[in-house]
XYZ file of C-alpha atoms in Angstrom:
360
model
C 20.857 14.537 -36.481
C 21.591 15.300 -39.898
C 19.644 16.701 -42.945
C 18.807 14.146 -45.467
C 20.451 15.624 -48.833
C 23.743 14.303 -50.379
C 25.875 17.025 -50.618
C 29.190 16.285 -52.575
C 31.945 14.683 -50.171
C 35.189 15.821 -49.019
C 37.558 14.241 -51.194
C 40.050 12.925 -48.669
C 38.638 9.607 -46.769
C 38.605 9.584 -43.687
C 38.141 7.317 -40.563
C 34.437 5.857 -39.869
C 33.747 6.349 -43.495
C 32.257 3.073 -45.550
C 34.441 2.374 -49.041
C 34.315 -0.108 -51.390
C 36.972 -2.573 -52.701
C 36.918 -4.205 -55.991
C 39.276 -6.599 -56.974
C 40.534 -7.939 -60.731
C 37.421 -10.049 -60.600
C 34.874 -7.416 -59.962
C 33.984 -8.794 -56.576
C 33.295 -6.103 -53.707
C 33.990 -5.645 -50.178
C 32.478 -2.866 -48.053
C 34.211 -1.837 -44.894
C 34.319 1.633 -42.408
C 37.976 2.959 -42.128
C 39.356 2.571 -38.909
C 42.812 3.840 -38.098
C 44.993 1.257 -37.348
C 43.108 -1.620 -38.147
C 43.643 -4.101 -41.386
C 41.075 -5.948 -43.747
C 41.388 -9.079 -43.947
C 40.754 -11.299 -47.180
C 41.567 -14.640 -48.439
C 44.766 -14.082 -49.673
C 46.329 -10.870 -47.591
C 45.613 -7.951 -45.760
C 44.999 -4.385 -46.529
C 46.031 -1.588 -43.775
C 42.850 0.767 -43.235
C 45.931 3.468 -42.886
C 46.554 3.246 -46.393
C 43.454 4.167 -47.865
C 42.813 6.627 -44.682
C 43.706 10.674 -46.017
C 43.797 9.553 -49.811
C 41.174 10.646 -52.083
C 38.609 7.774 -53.915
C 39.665 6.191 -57.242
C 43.537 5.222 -55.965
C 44.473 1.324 -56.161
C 45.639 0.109 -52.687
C 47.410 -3.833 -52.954
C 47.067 -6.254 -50.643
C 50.205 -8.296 -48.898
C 49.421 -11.024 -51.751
C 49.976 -8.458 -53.961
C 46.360 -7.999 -55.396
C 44.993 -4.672 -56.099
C 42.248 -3.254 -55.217
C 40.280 0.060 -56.769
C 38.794 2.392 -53.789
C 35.879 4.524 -53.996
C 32.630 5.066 -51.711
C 29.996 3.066 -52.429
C 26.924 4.590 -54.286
C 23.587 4.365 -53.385
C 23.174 1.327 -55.247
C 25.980 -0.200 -53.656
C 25.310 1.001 -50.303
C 21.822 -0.941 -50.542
C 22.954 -4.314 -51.861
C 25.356 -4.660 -49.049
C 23.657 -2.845 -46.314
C 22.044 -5.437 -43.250
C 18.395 -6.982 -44.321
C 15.185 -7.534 -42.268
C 13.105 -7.642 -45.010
C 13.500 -7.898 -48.746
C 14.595 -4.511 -50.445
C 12.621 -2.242 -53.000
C 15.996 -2.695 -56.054
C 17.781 0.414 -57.068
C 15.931 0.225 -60.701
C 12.439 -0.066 -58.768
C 13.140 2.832 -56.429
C 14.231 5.064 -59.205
C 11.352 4.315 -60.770
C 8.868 5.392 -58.041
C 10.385 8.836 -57.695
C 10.391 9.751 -60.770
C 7.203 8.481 -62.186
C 5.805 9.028 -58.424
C 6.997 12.798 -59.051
C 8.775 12.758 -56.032
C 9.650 16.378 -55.337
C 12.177 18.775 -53.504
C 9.724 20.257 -50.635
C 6.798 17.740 -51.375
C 5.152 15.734 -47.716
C 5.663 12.005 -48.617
C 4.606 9.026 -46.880
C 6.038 5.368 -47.306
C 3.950 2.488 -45.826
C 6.291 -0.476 -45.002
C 9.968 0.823 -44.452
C 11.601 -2.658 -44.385
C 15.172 -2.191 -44.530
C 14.943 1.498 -45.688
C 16.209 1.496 -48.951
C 13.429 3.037 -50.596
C 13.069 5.607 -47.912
C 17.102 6.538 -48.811
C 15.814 7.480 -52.170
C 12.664 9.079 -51.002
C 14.639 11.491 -48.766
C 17.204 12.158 -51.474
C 14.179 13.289 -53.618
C 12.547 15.131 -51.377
C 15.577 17.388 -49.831
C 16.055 19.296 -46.774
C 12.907 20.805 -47.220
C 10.705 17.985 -47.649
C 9.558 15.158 -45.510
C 9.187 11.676 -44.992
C 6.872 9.847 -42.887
C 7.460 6.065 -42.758
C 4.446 3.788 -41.374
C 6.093 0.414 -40.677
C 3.798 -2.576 -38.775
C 6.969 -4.307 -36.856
C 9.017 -2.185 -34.716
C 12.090 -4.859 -35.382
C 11.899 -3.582 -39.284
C 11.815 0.163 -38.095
C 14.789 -0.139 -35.725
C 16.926 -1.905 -38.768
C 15.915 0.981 -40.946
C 16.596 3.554 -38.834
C 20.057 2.016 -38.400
C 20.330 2.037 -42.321
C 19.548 5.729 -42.855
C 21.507 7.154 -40.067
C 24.404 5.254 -41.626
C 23.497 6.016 -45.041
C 23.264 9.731 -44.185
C 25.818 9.958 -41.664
C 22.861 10.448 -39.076
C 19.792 10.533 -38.648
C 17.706 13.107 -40.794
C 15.480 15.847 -39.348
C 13.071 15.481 -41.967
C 12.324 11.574 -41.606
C 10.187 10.245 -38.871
C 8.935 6.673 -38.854
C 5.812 5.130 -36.489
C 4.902 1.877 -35.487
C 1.766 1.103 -36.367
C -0.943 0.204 -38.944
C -1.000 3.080 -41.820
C -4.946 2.781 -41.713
C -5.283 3.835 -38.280
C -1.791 5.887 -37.936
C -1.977 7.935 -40.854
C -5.582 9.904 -40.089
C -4.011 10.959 -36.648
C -0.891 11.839 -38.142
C -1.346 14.295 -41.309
C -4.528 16.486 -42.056
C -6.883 16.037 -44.321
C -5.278 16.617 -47.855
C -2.464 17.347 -46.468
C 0.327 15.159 -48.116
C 1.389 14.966 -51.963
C 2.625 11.298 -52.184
C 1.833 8.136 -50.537
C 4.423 5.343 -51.005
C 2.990 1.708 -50.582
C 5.502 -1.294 -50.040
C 2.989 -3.755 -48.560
C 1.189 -7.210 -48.508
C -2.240 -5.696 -49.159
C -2.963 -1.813 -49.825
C -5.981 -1.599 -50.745
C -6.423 -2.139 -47.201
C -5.462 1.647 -46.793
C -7.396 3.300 -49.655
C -9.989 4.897 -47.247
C -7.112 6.651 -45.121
C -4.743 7.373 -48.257
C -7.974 9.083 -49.927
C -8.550 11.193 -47.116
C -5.114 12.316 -46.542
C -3.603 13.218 -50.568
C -4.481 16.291 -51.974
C -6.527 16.465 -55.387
C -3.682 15.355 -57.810
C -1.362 13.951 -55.307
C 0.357 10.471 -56.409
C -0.181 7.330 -54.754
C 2.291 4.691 -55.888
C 2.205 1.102 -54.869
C 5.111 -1.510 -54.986
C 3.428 -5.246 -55.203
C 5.235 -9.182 -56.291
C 2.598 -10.598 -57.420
C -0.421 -10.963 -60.330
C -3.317 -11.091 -57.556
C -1.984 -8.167 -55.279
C -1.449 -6.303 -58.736
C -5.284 -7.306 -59.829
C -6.758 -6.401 -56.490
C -5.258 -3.132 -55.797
C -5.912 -1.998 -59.227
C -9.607 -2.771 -59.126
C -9.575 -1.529 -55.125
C -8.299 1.774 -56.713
C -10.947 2.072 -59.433
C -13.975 0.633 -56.744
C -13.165 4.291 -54.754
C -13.798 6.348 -57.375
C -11.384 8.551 -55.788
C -8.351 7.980 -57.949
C -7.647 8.673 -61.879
C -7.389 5.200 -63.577
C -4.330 3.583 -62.645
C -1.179 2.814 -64.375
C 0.741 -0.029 -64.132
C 4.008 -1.378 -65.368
C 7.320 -3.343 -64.273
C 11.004 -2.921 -65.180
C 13.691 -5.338 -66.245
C 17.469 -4.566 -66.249
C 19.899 -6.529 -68.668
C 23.305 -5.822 -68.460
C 25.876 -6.380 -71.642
C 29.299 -7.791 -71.728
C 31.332 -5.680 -74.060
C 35.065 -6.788 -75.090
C 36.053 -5.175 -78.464
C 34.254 -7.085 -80.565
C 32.539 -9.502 -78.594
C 29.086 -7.590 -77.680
C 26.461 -9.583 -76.386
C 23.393 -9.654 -73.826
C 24.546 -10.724 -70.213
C 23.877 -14.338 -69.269
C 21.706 -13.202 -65.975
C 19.675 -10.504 -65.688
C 17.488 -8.454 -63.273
C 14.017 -9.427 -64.197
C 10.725 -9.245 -62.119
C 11.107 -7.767 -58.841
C 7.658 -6.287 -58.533
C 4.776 -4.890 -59.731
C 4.472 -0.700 -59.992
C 0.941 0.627 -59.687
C 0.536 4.662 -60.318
C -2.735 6.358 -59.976
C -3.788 10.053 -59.035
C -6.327 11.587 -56.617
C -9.186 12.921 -57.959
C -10.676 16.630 -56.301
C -13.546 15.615 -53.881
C -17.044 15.099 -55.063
C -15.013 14.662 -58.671
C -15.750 11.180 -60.595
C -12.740 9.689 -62.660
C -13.244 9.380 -66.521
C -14.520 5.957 -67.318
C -12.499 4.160 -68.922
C -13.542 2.860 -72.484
C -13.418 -1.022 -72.540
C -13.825 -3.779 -75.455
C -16.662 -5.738 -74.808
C -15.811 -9.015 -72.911
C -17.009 -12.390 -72.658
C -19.236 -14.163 -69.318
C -18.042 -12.347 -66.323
C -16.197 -14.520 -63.942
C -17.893 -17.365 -61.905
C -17.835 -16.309 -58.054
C -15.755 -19.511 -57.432
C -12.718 -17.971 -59.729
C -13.310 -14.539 -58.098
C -12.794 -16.236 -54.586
C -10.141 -17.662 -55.388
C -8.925 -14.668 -56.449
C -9.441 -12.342 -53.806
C -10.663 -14.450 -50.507
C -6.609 -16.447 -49.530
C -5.046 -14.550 -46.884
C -1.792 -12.162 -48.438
C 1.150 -13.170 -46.468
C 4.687 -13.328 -46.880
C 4.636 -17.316 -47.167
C 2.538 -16.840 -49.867
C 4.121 -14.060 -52.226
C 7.446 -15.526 -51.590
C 9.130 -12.737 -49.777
C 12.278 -13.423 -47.646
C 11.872 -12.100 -44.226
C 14.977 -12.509 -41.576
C 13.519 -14.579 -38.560
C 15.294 -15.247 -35.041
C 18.657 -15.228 -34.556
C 19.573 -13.689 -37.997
C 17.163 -11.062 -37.030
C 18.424 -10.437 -34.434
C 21.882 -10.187 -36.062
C 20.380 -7.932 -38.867
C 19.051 -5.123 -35.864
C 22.640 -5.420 -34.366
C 24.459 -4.549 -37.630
C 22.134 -1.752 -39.223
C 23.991 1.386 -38.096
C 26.779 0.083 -36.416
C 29.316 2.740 -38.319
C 27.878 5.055 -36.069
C 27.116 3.294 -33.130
C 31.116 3.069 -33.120
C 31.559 6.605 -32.853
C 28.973 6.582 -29.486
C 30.649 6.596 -26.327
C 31.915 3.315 -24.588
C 28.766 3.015 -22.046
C 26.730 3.644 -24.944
C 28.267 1.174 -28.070
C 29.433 -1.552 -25.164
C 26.905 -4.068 -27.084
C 27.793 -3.866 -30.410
C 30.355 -5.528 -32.408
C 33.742 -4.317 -32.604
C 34.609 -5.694 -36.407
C 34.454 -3.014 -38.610
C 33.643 -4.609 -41.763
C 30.510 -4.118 -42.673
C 30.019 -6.784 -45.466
C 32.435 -9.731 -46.523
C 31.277 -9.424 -50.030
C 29.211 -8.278 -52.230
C 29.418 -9.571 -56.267
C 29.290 -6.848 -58.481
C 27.317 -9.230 -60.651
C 23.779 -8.273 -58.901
C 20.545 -10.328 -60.331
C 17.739 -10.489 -59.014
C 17.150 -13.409 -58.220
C 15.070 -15.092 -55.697
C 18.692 -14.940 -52.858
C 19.153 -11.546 -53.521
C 15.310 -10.570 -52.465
């Protein structure tokens, strides 16, 4: 067990420790150290005992002679290369909900849908030692790859994270008191399926934040929120990242880009008994015909239908295996007898990120 809060490395690497490799081209490779043993690539091998009691930012070459930059891999990094169940929340989404989600040291949080756990990494970054996380997550498959993925990322497990299996909705209420948590995370097919319970358990001005893909889940939570009259009026927004290629003079826009990813929705809870301010609209045209609002609102949410990538089966399967296996290495041999010897964690990972539809 470990507390969740990034304190600034030793500077030597040592074995059982995840680094990065980055070649002339810019592509990556994430392995643990292991005394003794090599990494292998296309064109030669690197020794794990010459990067092992060196400090990050050295260049290590290969038997082909290539050279390689080491450092450990930043959160970012760590996340894009780290073994998927479900589609991640991206680094520039994630640092978006804790900072405009005023995700505190000390605050109670609670995340509905862990996935993979990479927005639960950032969540118990923000929140420190002293805070706490709560993660709700519906398939226990998802939980156990997450788990993996935070005890890996943090070197253990954290005291302050727990995570149950289990509809939010019905968990939640027997879980936490009454206004007793300041932020409620939602990564989710449909949350405004939770409003009732998420009402009941912020405190007057706590933050609920919601992370959606498409128009209809954005439209429906949105007017879910405002239906409650429980919440300020929401806020809503998405982020795009474009990088630029810069070569003396030749300064341009990057080809590819990190476009939409999701859907942000911020709102605020209101003290109880307290209506929110009405918002002041333009006058509008005919209201909508009930067949457009069906079609709207009455289609099932699934992950079929908003185009999320979910790991089925056998890769599964694979996925539960790998999350955390840095550490299951360190277990004792009746206890780590079922996982996978290779120490590399991913082959490789392109330093040219977009978000495209592979990626999530």
């Amino acid at each position: 067990m470990t507390e969740a809060s990034h304190t600034e490395p030793d500077r030597v690497l040592k074995s059982g420790e995840k680094i990065q490799l980055t070649d002339p081209k810019g592509r990556m490779h994430t392995i643990v150290l292991a005394a003794g043993e090599l990494f292998h690539t296309h064109k030669g091998l690197i020794e794990h005992d010459a990067i092992i009691g060196r400090t990050e930012g050295i260049i290590v070459s290969n038997t082909g002679g290539i050279d390689f930059q080491v450092f450990r891999p930043r959160y970012e990094d760590f996340v894009l290369s780290m073994p998927r169940g479900a589609a991640v929340v991206y680094p520039k989404d994630s640092g978006l909900i804790v900072t405009l989600g005023d995700i505190f040291p000390g605050a109670t949080v609670v995340e509905a849908g862990v996935g993979s756990g990479a927005l639960s990494m950032a969540l118990l970054r923000a929140v420190g030692p002293t805070g706490t996380l709560h993660s709700f997550e519906l398939r226990e498959e998802f939980a156990t790859i997450a788990a993996g993925n935070i005890a890996d990322f943090f070197n253990g497990r954290p005291d302050n994270w727990s995570v149950s299996v289990g509809d939010l909705s019905d968990e939640l209420p027997q879980a936490h008191a009454p206004g007793s948590v300041d932020r409620v995370v939602l990564d989710m097919l449909t949350p405004w399926n939770t409003l009732d319970a998420v009402s009941r358990a912020l405190a007057p001005g706590g933050v609920v934040i919601a992370y959606v893909a498409t128009v209809p889940q954005l439209s429906r939570f949105v007017e879910a929120l405002r239906a409650t009259e429980n919440f300020s009026e929401p806020e809503s927004m998405e982020a795009m990242v474009r990088g630029w290629h810069v070569d003396g003079l030749a300064v341009r826009p990057d080809h590819r880009m990190i476009a939409h990813t999701g859907f942000l929705v911020m709102s605020r809870r209101m003290a109880p008994g307290v209506a929110p301010l009405e918002k002041k609209k333009r006058p509008q045209g005919a209201p909508a015909s009930t067949e457009d609002v069906d079609a709207w609102t009455k289609p099932e949410v699934t992950d079929e239908a908003v185009g999320a990538r979910v790991a089925q089966g056998k890769k599964l399967r694979r996925v539960m295996r790998e999350a955390g296996k840095r550490l299951n290495q360190e277990l004792p041999t009746s206890e780590s007898n079922t996982q996978e010897s290779n120490t590399e964690v991913s082959d490789t990972q392109e330093s040219d990120t977009t978000g495209s539809k592979e990626d999530q």
